[in-house]
Structures are given as structure tokens and as C-alpha cells.
């Protein structure tokens, strides 16, 4: 991770880093299921878990929170195999509830953005600095730029159990990583529900109707007038979620409206009349192309697709209709169907590139049980399946571990996947 604002670990932040590629940094052996190994599951109750990140070898940190309209968050360091809590922070002020973010910074500290608060922690989980962010709304995580600056923004969507708030254009904040003071701030033309993405000093924002690019020059954040890409072009189509920056494009899924209806599962919760799409926005021209995931109405997602650049495969999903579809990526950026599965997946994805193992989930609504399902990304073949130990469909973040393993998180459960 040369030139990165992140700590040099296999997984220093959500989705592995700001481009949201959902792959580890450096070599990872994979689970090795195609070589005859069997899946081993370790889990524990862990309400309000959002993500795991890795810092130094053997160090695994977990971001958790309470529930309700106003919440607190905290960070735990856990044993990498048993999942036992080794130490934790005090309760960190958070505020309005929406899952936030945790990252291991290049300066050695850990940063948390949750609710309308930001915190800087030592690796021993002592609090170094805290700040209250200006809007009385949740800020849904952050990205770290190469100079170490943190960039965050307020969440512009409805939240479960609350009356919808008036939509207002999103404001991006650039925070100093040491004292969390505001270095710069910029309001974009639209609300944004998705989390930020970044590639070097370029920050990408999926707005309510358009994709925006902002550029950081070390002192100020400026809107790139050459890239404002409208993507909502169909009747009944709704807003997009987090963008993956890969292969010269920003990739995301649309039809995000309705995610506030989550009741432990997204199955059947979609309200968008237009079928759900993989959206590709070319970063040179701003041209947006849409490819249907399954062609069914009332689709719903809350998370990004996955782009395997080396294999030329893009994976999208529809959490309301219970479909996962893979596409071949052509040289011109066009997508053609490769394989399709009926599977109730909702969380972020995880690719183990060495083995081509794609870590997914499948929620069984009849049993109220989530299963971990490992697929061959090339064929869609199911390599292994096992209960994760949790009742809720995950809408949050998996990660790799230190020993050819992986972690799954949900609002109820923390799970480790390994093999024997």
C-alpha cells in the first residue's frame, strides 16, 4: 500500500480500502476448499457489529454499537481465533444511528466515525482525540487520502423506525487525522446515501441521482465539473449505494430505496418498480450504462457489487428478490451474463483472489438463520456452506483474517471462517 494513508496490513479498512475492491492487500492463501478442505465456523454473540479490520500481525479490531435513535459505539480487540475480547475502548459518543466506520491509519492510530462523532485511538484503544461533526445526522464512515486526511459526509437516506427527514445536499468534511479538526468542507448538489470511495486524491460520491468526483489538492476539496454523471434514467429506478472504483469506471448497484424497511432480512422489501441494475460510469467520459441483475421488479440492495479485474468478472445481487448474478466484463466495459444463482445475499462481498473463492451469504427466512456460502467466482459452483451462527441477514462488512481465514459480521453475530 505504498503512498496510502492506511496502515500496511491485509485489511486496514472496510472493503479492504477506499476503492472498495473487497480483496486483501498482498498474498492471501484463501480457504482452499477446492483442495478438499472443509469449512470450520467459530462464532459468538456480538450485537451491533459493523466490521473487523487488521493492523499488525495477530491484531483484529471490531467496531460495535448500541441500538436506538441515539447510540454509542466502541472498538474491541479480539483474539484472532477464539474471538474472545482482549480489550476495548470506553463507550465512544456517537449520536444518530447509522453504521459507521473504523480504519487503521498510516500514523499508527485507529480512527472511528460513527453517528456525528469522530475519534482517534491508540492501538491499545486509548482515546487520543474526539470531535463532534457539524450536522445532527449520522456520518456513514470515511475514506483516508494519501496525505492521511480523513474525508467523511453525512448520510442522506431514511433510517429504520424514524420519520423521513428533509433531504438536503450532502456536505463533505476533510478532517485532520491528528486532532480531527476540519481542514475543509464542501456541499455537493445532491443528498448522498452511499458511502464514499476514493482513488488517490479523487473522492467519488454516489448522489441521489448522479455520480460526482471531488479532487483534493492538499488544502481544499473541489468539485470536478468534468464528471457529473446522471445514472437515474429509467422510470421507477431509485438511488445507488457504494461505488467500486476499478477498470476505469465506478461500479455500483441501484434501487437502494426501501433499505430502511429492514427487519432482520431484506427479502421481499424492495419498492422500486424498475429492475435492479449494475451501474457502470466511465471515469473518462461520465457515460453511465445499466445492466439488469435479474430483471425482476421491486429489487433492493444496500451494498456494492464486486469487480474481479484480473478474471474479468463482475458480481451483482438483488437482496429483495434473492438473486446473485455474475457477468463477464468485456474490453469495452459491456457486461454479459456468466452465471446466476437463487441466493439471499445482502452484505458486502469478499474475494480471495489466489483461489477465486467468493465469500457470500444466504439468509434462510424460514429458520431465521444466515449461512456462509463460499462460491467459485468463475463458475458459481458452491464450494461450501455452513450456518454462520446468527439469525439476522448481514448488511455489513466481511474481512480476511491473518491465517487463511475470514470474518463475517452482522448486527447480531461475529463469525470466523477457517478450514481443516
CSV table of C-alpha atoms in Angstrom, one decimal:
chain,number,residue,atom,x,y,z
A,1,UNK,CA,0.0,0.0,0.0
A,2,UNK,CA,2.8,2.4,-1.0
A,3,UNK,CA,1.6,6.0,-0.9
A,4,UNK,CA,-1.5,5.1,1.1
A,5,UNK,CA,-2.9,6.8,4.2
A,6,UNK,CA,-3.7,3.4,5.7
A,7,UNK,CA,-1.6,1.1,7.8
A,8,UNK,CA,0.1,-1.6,5.7
A,9,UNK,CA,-2.0,-4.6,6.6
A,10,UNK,CA,-4.0,-7.1,4.6
A,11,UNK,CA,-7.3,-5.4,5.6
A,12,UNK,CA,-6.9,-1.9,7.2
A,13,UNK,CA,-10.4,-0.7,6.5
A,14,UNK,CA,-13.9,-1.6,5.2
A,15,UNK,CA,-13.9,-3.3,1.8
A,16,UNK,CA,-10.1,-3.5,2.1
A,17,UNK,CA,-9.5,0.1,1.2
A,18,UNK,CA,-11.1,3.2,-0.4
A,19,UNK,CA,-11.5,1.8,-3.9
A,20,UNK,CA,-13.8,-0.8,-2.3
A,21,UNK,CA,-12.3,-3.7,-4.2
A,22,UNK,CA,-13.2,-6.2,-1.4
A,23,UNK,CA,-9.9,-8.1,-1.8
A,24,UNK,CA,-7.0,-8.3,0.7
A,25,UNK,CA,-3.7,-6.4,0.2
A,26,UNK,CA,-0.8,-8.8,-0.5
A,27,UNK,CA,-0.9,-12.6,-0.8
A,28,UNK,CA,-3.7,-14.5,1.0
A,29,UNK,CA,-3.8,-18.3,0.6
A,30,UNK,CA,-7.6,-18.4,0.6
A,31,UNK,CA,-9.7,-21.0,2.3
A,32,UNK,CA,-8.5,-23.8,0.0
A,33,UNK,CA,-11.9,-25.5,-0.3
A,34,UNK,CA,-11.2,-26.8,-3.8
A,35,UNK,CA,-8.3,-28.8,-2.4
A,36,UNK,CA,-10.6,-30.8,-0.2
A,37,UNK,CA,-10.6,-28.8,3.0
A,38,UNK,CA,-13.8,-28.4,5.0
A,39,UNK,CA,-15.3,-25.2,6.4
A,40,UNK,CA,-15.0,-24.6,10.1
A,41,UNK,CA,-17.2,-22.0,11.8
A,42,UNK,CA,-16.5,-20.2,15.1
A,43,UNK,CA,-19.0,-17.6,16.3
A,44,UNK,CA,-20.1,-15.6,19.2
A,45,UNK,CA,-23.0,-13.3,20.0
A,46,UNK,CA,-21.9,-9.7,19.2
A,47,UNK,CA,-24.8,-7.3,18.8
A,48,UNK,CA,-24.3,-4.2,16.8
A,49,UNK,CA,-21.2,-5.4,14.9
A,50,UNK,CA,-20.3,-3.4,11.8
A,51,UNK,CA,-16.8,-4.5,10.7
A,52,UNK,CA,-13.4,-6.1,11.5
A,53,UNK,CA,-10.1,-4.6,10.5
A,54,UNK,CA,-6.5,-5.8,10.8
A,55,UNK,CA,-3.5,-3.8,11.9
A,56,UNK,CA,-0.2,-5.6,13.0
A,57,UNK,CA,0.1,-9.4,12.7
A,58,UNK,CA,-2.4,-11.1,15.0
A,59,UNK,CA,-4.3,-7.8,15.8
A,60,UNK,CA,-8.0,-7.8,14.9
A,61,UNK,CA,-10.3,-4.9,15.8
A,62,UNK,CA,-14.1,-4.9,15.8
A,63,UNK,CA,-16.4,-1.9,15.6
A,64,UNK,CA,-19.6,-2.2,17.6
A,65,UNK,CA,-22.6,0.0,18.7
A,66,UNK,CA,-25.7,0.1,20.7
A,67,UNK,CA,-29.2,0.3,19.2
A,68,UNK,CA,-31.8,3.1,19.2
A,69,UNK,CA,-32.2,6.5,17.7
A,70,UNK,CA,-29.2,7.8,19.7
A,71,UNK,CA,-26.3,5.4,20.3
A,72,UNK,CA,-22.8,4.9,21.5
A,73,UNK,CA,-20.1,2.9,19.7
A,74,UNK,CA,-16.9,1.2,20.9
A,75,UNK,CA,-13.9,-0.8,19.5
A,76,UNK,CA,-12.8,-4.2,20.7
A,77,UNK,CA,-9.5,-6.0,20.1
A,78,UNK,CA,-10.3,-9.7,19.8
A,79,UNK,CA,-8.3,-13.0,19.8
A,80,UNK,CA,-8.0,-13.8,16.1
A,81,UNK,CA,-9.1,-17.4,16.5
A,82,UNK,CA,-11.4,-17.7,19.6
A,83,UNK,CA,-13.0,-14.2,19.1
A,84,UNK,CA,-12.6,-13.5,22.8
A,85,UNK,CA,-12.5,-9.8,23.7
A,86,UNK,CA,-8.9,-8.9,24.8
A,87,UNK,CA,-9.5,-5.2,25.4
A,88,UNK,CA,-12.0,-2.5,24.5
A,89,UNK,CA,-12.4,1.3,24.4
A,90,UNK,CA,-14.7,3.1,26.8
A,91,UNK,CA,-18.1,4.0,25.2
A,92,UNK,CA,-17.5,6.5,22.4
A,93,UNK,CA,-20.1,9.2,21.9
A,94,UNK,CA,-21.8,8.6,18.6
A,95,UNK,CA,-25.3,10.1,18.3
A,96,UNK,CA,-27.8,9.5,15.5
A,97,UNK,CA,-27.7,5.8,14.5
A,98,UNK,CA,-26.3,4.5,11.2
A,99,UNK,CA,-23.4,2.0,10.9
A,100,UNK,CA,-20.1,4.0,10.8
A,101,UNK,CA,-16.6,3.0,10.0
A,102,UNK,CA,-13.2,2.0,11.5
A,103,UNK,CA,-9.8,2.2,9.9
A,104,UNK,CA,-6.1,1.6,10.8
A,105,UNK,CA,-4.3,4.8,9.8
A,106,UNK,CA,-0.7,5.1,8.4
A,107,UNK,CA,0.3,7.1,11.5
A,108,UNK,CA,-0.4,4.0,13.7
A,109,UNK,CA,-3.6,5.1,15.2
A,110,UNK,CA,-7.2,3.9,14.6
A,111,UNK,CA,-10.0,6.2,13.6
A,112,UNK,CA,-13.7,5.8,14.1
A,113,UNK,CA,-16.5,7.8,12.6
A,114,UNK,CA,-19.9,6.9,14.0
A,115,UNK,CA,-23.1,9.0,14.3
A,116,UNK,CA,-21.9,12.6,14.2
A,117,UNK,CA,-18.7,12.0,16.1
A,118,UNK,CA,-15.1,11.1,15.1
A,119,UNK,CA,-12.5,9.5,17.4
A,120,UNK,CA,-8.8,8.8,17.2
A,121,UNK,CA,-7.5,5.8,19.2
A,122,UNK,CA,-4.1,4.3,20.1
A,123,UNK,CA,-3.5,0.7,19.2
A,124,UNK,CA,-4.1,-0.1,22.8
A,125,UNK,CA,-7.6,1.5,22.4
A,126,UNK,CA,-7.0,4.7,24.5
A,127,UNK,CA,-8.7,7.8,23.2
A,128,UNK,CA,-6.4,10.4,21.7
A,129,UNK,CA,-8.9,12.8,20.3
A,130,UNK,CA,-12.6,13.2,19.7
A,131,UNK,CA,-14.7,15.6,17.7
A,132,UNK,CA,-18.4,16.4,17.2
A,133,UNK,CA,-19.3,16.8,13.5
A,134,UNK,CA,-21.4,19.7,12.5
A,135,UNK,CA,-24.7,18.2,11.2
A,136,UNK,CA,-27.1,16.5,13.5
A,137,UNK,CA,-27.2,13.4,11.3
A,138,UNK,CA,-25.2,10.2,11.1
A,139,UNK,CA,-22.0,10.3,9.1
A,140,UNK,CA,-21.6,6.9,7.3
A,141,UNK,CA,-17.9,6.2,7.6
A,142,UNK,CA,-14.9,7.8,5.8
A,143,UNK,CA,-12.0,7.3,3.5
A,144,UNK,CA,-8.4,8.1,4.1
A,145,UNK,CA,-6.4,10.1,1.4
A,146,UNK,CA,-2.7,9.5,0.7
A,147,UNK,CA,-1.7,12.5,2.9
A,148,UNK,CA,-3.6,11.0,5.8
A,149,UNK,CA,-6.6,13.3,5.7
A,150,UNK,CA,-10.0,11.7,6.5
A,151,UNK,CA,-13.0,12.5,4.3
A,152,UNK,CA,-16.5,11.9,5.6
A,153,UNK,CA,-20.0,13.0,4.8
A,154,UNK,CA,-23.5,12.9,6.3
A,155,UNK,CA,-25.9,10.1,5.4
A,156,UNK,CA,-28.8,11.4,3.4
A,157,UNK,CA,-31.3,8.5,3.5
A,158,UNK,CA,-34.2,7.3,5.7
A,159,UNK,CA,-33.5,5.3,8.8
A,160,UNK,CA,-35.4,2.3,10.2
A,161,UNK,CA,-38.1,3.3,12.7
A,162,UNK,CA,-37.9,7.0,12.1
A,163,UNK,CA,-39.9,9.5,10.1
A,164,UNK,CA,-38.1,10.6,6.9
A,165,UNK,CA,-36.1,13.8,7.4
A,166,UNK,CA,-36.0,16.5,4.8
A,167,UNK,CA,-33.3,15.6,2.2
A,168,UNK,CA,-30.5,18.1,1.9
A,169,UNK,CA,-27.4,18.2,-0.2
A,170,UNK,CA,-24.5,16.2,1.4
A,171,UNK,CA,-21.6,18.1,3.0
A,172,UNK,CA,-18.2,16.5,2.7
A,173,UNK,CA,-15.7,17.2,5.5
A,174,UNK,CA,-11.9,16.8,5.3
A,175,UNK,CA,-10.6,16.1,8.8
A,176,UNK,CA,-7.1,16.4,10.2
A,177,UNK,CA,-6.1,12.9,11.3
A,178,UNK,CA,-4.3,14.0,14.5
A,179,UNK,CA,-6.8,16.4,16.2
A,180,UNK,CA,-9.9,15.7,13.9
A,181,UNK,CA,-10.3,19.4,13.2
A,182,UNK,CA,-12.0,20.4,9.9
A,183,UNK,CA,-9.5,21.1,7.2
A,184,UNK,CA,-12.1,21.9,4.5
A,185,UNK,CA,-15.8,21.4,3.8
A,186,UNK,CA,-17.8,21.3,0.6
A,187,UNK,CA,-21.5,20.9,-0.1
A,188,UNK,CA,-22.4,18.9,-3.3
A,189,UNK,CA,-25.6,19.4,-5.3
A,190,UNK,CA,-27.4,16.3,-4.0
A,191,UNK,CA,-28.1,14.2,-1.0
A,192,UNK,CA,-26.0,11.0,-0.8
A,193,UNK,CA,-26.9,7.7,0.8
A,194,UNK,CA,-23.9,5.7,-0.3
A,195,UNK,CA,-20.5,5.6,1.4
A,196,UNK,CA,-17.6,7.5,-0.1
A,197,UNK,CA,-15.0,5.9,-2.3
A,198,UNK,CA,-11.6,7.2,-3.3
A,199,UNK,CA,-8.7,6.6,-5.7
A,200,UNK,CA,-5.6,8.6,-4.7
A,201,UNK,CA,-6.8,12.2,-4.2
A,202,UNK,CA,-10.0,11.7,-6.1
A,203,UNK,CA,-13.1,11.2,-4.0
A,204,UNK,CA,-16.3,9.7,-5.5
A,205,UNK,CA,-19.8,10.3,-4.2
A,206,UNK,CA,-22.9,8.5,-5.4
A,207,UNK,CA,-25.5,11.1,-5.1
A,208,UNK,CA,-29.3,10.6,-5.2
A,209,UNK,CA,-29.3,10.8,-9.0
A,210,UNK,CA,-25.7,11.4,-10.2
A,211,UNK,CA,-22.1,10.3,-9.5
A,212,UNK,CA,-19.7,13.1,-8.5
A,213,UNK,CA,-15.9,13.3,-8.4
A,214,UNK,CA,-14.2,15.7,-6.0
A,215,UNK,CA,-10.5,16.4,-6.0
A,216,UNK,CA,-8.2,17.2,-3.0
A,217,UNK,CA,-5.1,19.3,-3.6
A,218,UNK,CA,-3.8,19.2,-0.1
A,219,UNK,CA,-5.6,22.3,1.2
A,220,UNK,CA,-9.0,22.3,-0.5
A,221,UNK,CA,-11.6,19.9,-1.9
A,222,UNK,CA,-13.1,20.9,-5.2
A,223,UNK,CA,-16.0,19.5,-7.3
A,224,UNK,CA,-14.7,18.2,-10.7
A,225,UNK,CA,-17.0,19.9,-13.2
A,226,UNK,CA,-15.9,17.5,-15.9
A,227,UNK,CA,-17.6,14.5,-14.1
A,228,UNK,CA,-21.2,14.7,-13.0
A,229,UNK,CA,-22.8,11.6,-14.3
A,230,UNK,CA,-26.6,11.1,-14.1
A,231,UNK,CA,-27.4,7.5,-13.6
A,232,UNK,CA,-31.2,7.5,-12.8
A,233,UNK,CA,-32.5,7.4,-16.3
A,234,UNK,CA,-35.4,5.0,-16.0
A,235,UNK,CA,-38.9,5.4,-14.6
A,236,UNK,CA,-39.1,3.7,-11.2
A,237,UNK,CA,-35.4,3.5,-10.7
A,238,UNK,CA,-34.1,4.6,-7.3
A,239,UNK,CA,-30.7,5.7,-5.8
A,240,UNK,CA,-27.4,3.8,-5.8
A,241,UNK,CA,-25.2,2.7,-3.0
A,242,UNK,CA,-21.4,2.4,-2.5
A,243,UNK,CA,-19.2,2.6,-5.6
A,244,UNK,CA,-16.3,0.3,-6.5
A,245,UNK,CA,-13.5,2.1,-8.4
A,246,UNK,CA,-12.0,-0.4,-10.9
A,247,UNK,CA,-11.2,-0.9,-14.6
A,248,UNK,CA,-11.6,2.8,-15.5
A,249,UNK,CA,-15.1,3.1,-14.0
A,250,UNK,CA,-17.2,3.5,-10.9
A,251,UNK,CA,-19.5,0.5,-10.4
A,252,UNK,CA,-22.5,0.4,-8.1
A,253,UNK,CA,-25.9,-1.1,-7.7
A,254,UNK,CA,-29.1,1.0,-7.9
A,255,UNK,CA,-32.7,0.5,-6.4
A,256,UNK,CA,-31.5,1.3,-2.9
A,257,UNK,CA,-34.8,2.8,-1.8
A,258,UNK,CA,-36.5,0.7,0.8
A,259,UNK,CA,-33.5,-0.4,2.8
A,260,UNK,CA,-35.0,1.4,5.9
A,261,UNK,CA,-37.6,-1.4,5.8
A,262,UNK,CA,-35.0,-3.9,7.0
A,263,UNK,CA,-36.5,-6.2,9.7
A,264,UNK,CA,-33.7,-8.8,10.0
A,265,UNK,CA,-33.9,-9.5,6.3
A,266,UNK,CA,-34.2,-7.6,3.0
A,267,UNK,CA,-36.2,-10.4,1.3
A,268,UNK,CA,-39.3,-9.0,-0.3
A,269,UNK,CA,-38.6,-5.5,1.0
A,270,UNK,CA,-38.0,-3.8,-2.4
A,271,UNK,CA,-40.2,-1.0,-3.6
A,272,UNK,CA,-38.5,0.2,-6.8
A,273,UNK,CA,-40.7,-0.6,-9.9
A,274,UNK,CA,-37.6,-0.7,-12.2
A,275,UNK,CA,-35.5,-3.8,-12.1
A,276,UNK,CA,-32.2,-3.5,-10.2
A,277,UNK,CA,-29.0,-2.8,-12.2
A,278,UNK,CA,-25.2,-2.9,-12.1
A,279,UNK,CA,-24.4,0.7,-13.0
A,280,UNK,CA,-21.1,1.4,-14.7
A,281,UNK,CA,-19.9,5.0,-15.0
A,282,UNK,CA,-16.9,5.5,-17.2
A,283,UNK,CA,-14.5,7.8,-15.4
A,284,UNK,CA,-13.2,9.4,-18.6
A,285,UNK,CA,-16.5,10.3,-20.2
A,286,UNK,CA,-19.1,10.1,-17.4
A,287,UNK,CA,-21.2,7.8,-19.6
A,288,UNK,CA,-23.5,5.6,-17.5
A,289,UNK,CA,-24.6,2.1,-18.6
A,290,UNK,CA,-27.1,-0.1,-16.8
A,291,UNK,CA,-27.2,-3.9,-16.8
A,292,UNK,CA,-30.1,-5.8,-15.1
A,293,UNK,CA,-29.1,-8.2,-12.4
A,294,UNK,CA,-32.2,-10.4,-12.7
A,295,UNK,CA,-34.9,-8.4,-14.5
A,296,UNK,CA,-37.4,-8.6,-11.6
A,297,UNK,CA,-39.2,-5.5,-10.2
A,298,UNK,CA,-39.0,-4.5,-6.5
A,299,UNK,CA,-35.3,-5.1,-6.2
A,300,UNK,CA,-33.3,-3.9,-3.3
A,301,UNK,CA,-29.7,-3.6,-2.2
A,302,UNK,CA,-27.7,-1.7,0.4
A,303,UNK,CA,-24.2,-2.5,-0.7
A,304,UNK,CA,-21.8,-2.6,-3.7
A,305,UNK,CA,-21.1,-5.2,-6.5
A,306,UNK,CA,-17.7,-6.8,-6.8
A,307,UNK,CA,-15.3,-6.3,-9.7
A,308,UNK,CA,-12.6,-9.0,-10.3
A,309,UNK,CA,-10.4,-7.2,-12.7
A,310,UNK,CA,-7.9,-10.0,-13.2
A,311,UNK,CA,-10.6,-12.5,-14.2
A,312,UNK,CA,-12.9,-10.0,-15.9
A,313,UNK,CA,-15.9,-10.8,-13.8
A,314,UNK,CA,-18.4,-8.5,-12.1
A,315,UNK,CA,-20.8,-9.9,-9.5
A,316,UNK,CA,-24.1,-8.1,-8.6
A,317,UNK,CA,-27.0,-9.2,-6.4
A,318,UNK,CA,-30.6,-8.3,-5.6
A,319,UNK,CA,-31.3,-8.8,-1.9
A,320,UNK,CA,-35.1,-8.4,-2.2
A,321,UNK,CA,-35.6,-11.0,-4.9
A,322,UNK,CA,-32.8,-13.3,-3.7
A,323,UNK,CA,-30.6,-13.5,-6.8
A,324,UNK,CA,-26.8,-13.3,-7.3
A,325,UNK,CA,-25.5,-12.9,-10.9
A,326,UNK,CA,-22.0,-12.8,-12.3
A,327,UNK,CA,-21.1,-11.1,-15.6
A,328,UNK,CA,-18.2,-11.3,-18.0
A,329,UNK,CA,-16.6,-7.9,-18.4
A,330,UNK,CA,-15.8,-7.0,-22.0
A,331,UNK,CA,-12.9,-4.9,-23.1
A,332,UNK,CA,-15.4,-2.1,-23.9
A,333,UNK,CA,-16.9,-2.3,-20.4
A,334,UNK,CA,-20.0,-4.1,-21.5
A,335,UNK,CA,-21.4,-6.9,-19.3
A,336,UNK,CA,-22.7,-10.3,-20.5
A,337,UNK,CA,-24.2,-13.0,-18.2
A,338,UNK,CA,-21.9,-15.7,-16.9
A,339,UNK,CA,-23.8,-17.4,-14.1
A,340,UNK,CA,-26.8,-16.8,-11.8
A,341,UNK,CA,-27.9,-18.3,-8.5
A,342,UNK,CA,-31.0,-18.0,-6.4
A,343,UNK,CA,-29.4,-16.9,-3.1
A,344,UNK,CA,-30.5,-14.4,-0.4
A,345,UNK,CA,-27.3,-12.3,-0.1
A,346,UNK,CA,-27.2,-8.8,1.3
A,347,UNK,CA,-23.8,-8.0,2.8
A,348,UNK,CA,-20.6,-6.6,1.2
A,349,UNK,CA,-18.8,-9.4,-0.7
A,350,UNK,CA,-15.3,-10.8,-0.2
A,351,UNK,CA,-13.0,-12.2,-2.9
A,352,UNK,CA,-9.9,-14.4,-2.1
A,353,UNK,CA,-8.1,-13.8,-5.4
A,354,UNK,CA,-5.5,-16.6,-5.2
A,355,UNK,CA,-8.2,-19.3,-5.1
A,356,UNK,CA,-11.0,-17.4,-6.7
A,357,UNK,CA,-13.2,-18.1,-3.6
A,358,UNK,CA,-16.1,-15.6,-3.3
A,359,UNK,CA,-17.4,-15.4,0.2
A,360,UNK,CA,-21.2,-14.7,0.2
A,361,UNK,CA,-24.2,-15.3,2.5
A,362,UNK,CA,-27.6,-16.9,2.1
A,363,UNK,CA,-30.3,-16.0,4.6
A,364,UNK,CA,-32.9,-18.6,5.4
A,365,UNK,CA,-36.0,-16.7,6.4
A,366,UNK,CA,-37.9,-19.8,7.4
A,367,UNK,CA,-35.3,-20.7,10.1
A,368,UNK,CA,-34.1,-17.1,10.6
A,369,UNK,CA,-30.6,-18.3,10.1
A,370,UNK,CA,-27.8,-16.8,8.0
A,371,UNK,CA,-25.4,-19.2,6.2
A,372,UNK,CA,-21.9,-18.5,4.9
A,373,UNK,CA,-21.6,-19.7,1.3
A,374,UNK,CA,-18.3,-19.9,-0.5
A,375,UNK,CA,-18.5,-19.9,-4.3
A,376,UNK,CA,-16.1,-20.3,-7.2
A,377,UNK,CA,-16.3,-16.9,-8.8
A,378,UNK,CA,-15.5,-18.3,-12.2
A,379,UNK,CA,-18.3,-20.9,-12.3
A,380,UNK,CA,-20.7,-20.0,-9.5
A,381,UNK,CA,-20.2,-23.5,-8.1
A,382,UNK,CA,-20.9,-23.8,-4.4
A,383,UNK,CA,-17.7,-24.9,-2.6
A,384,UNK,CA,-19.0,-24.9,1.0
A,385,UNK,CA,-22.0,-23.8,3.1
A,386,UNK,CA,-22.5,-23.6,6.8
A,387,UNK,CA,-24.6,-21.7,9.3
A,388,UNK,CA,-22.8,-18.6,10.5
A,389,UNK,CA,-24.4,-18.8,13.9
A,390,UNK,CA,-26.5,-15.7,13.6
A,391,UNK,CA,-30.3,-15.2,13.0
A,392,UNK,CA,-30.1,-11.9,11.0
A,393,UNK,CA,-29.2,-11.3,7.4
A,394,UNK,CA,-26.0,-9.4,7.3
A,395,UNK,CA,-25.9,-6.0,5.7
A,396,UNK,CA,-22.4,-5.1,6.7
A,397,UNK,CA,-18.7,-6.0,6.2
A,398,UNK,CA,-16.7,-9.2,6.0
A,399,UNK,CA,-12.9,-9.2,6.0
A,400,UNK,CA,-10.0,-11.6,5.7
A,401,UNK,CA,-8.0,-12.8,8.7
A,402,UNK,CA,-4.3,-13.4,9.3
A,403,UNK,CA,-4.2,-17.2,8.8
A,404,UNK,CA,-6.1,-18.1,5.6
A,405,UNK,CA,-9.3,-17.3,7.3
A,406,UNK,CA,-12.1,-14.7,7.1
A,407,UNK,CA,-14.5,-12.9,9.4
A,408,UNK,CA,-18.2,-12.2,8.9
A,409,UNK,CA,-20.2,-9.6,10.8
A,410,UNK,CA,-23.9,-8.9,11.3
A,411,UNK,CA,-26.0,-6.9,13.8
A,412,UNK,CA,-26.2,-10.0,16.0
A,413,UNK,CA,-23.1,-12.1,15.4
A,414,UNK,CA,-19.3,-12.2,14.8
A,415,UNK,CA,-18.2,-15.3,12.8
A,416,UNK,CA,-14.8,-16.7,11.8
A,417,UNK,CA,-14.5,-19.0,8.8
A,418,UNK,CA,-11.5,-21.3,8.7
A,419,UNK,CA,-10.7,-24.7,7.2
A,420,UNK,CA,-9.5,-28.1,8.3
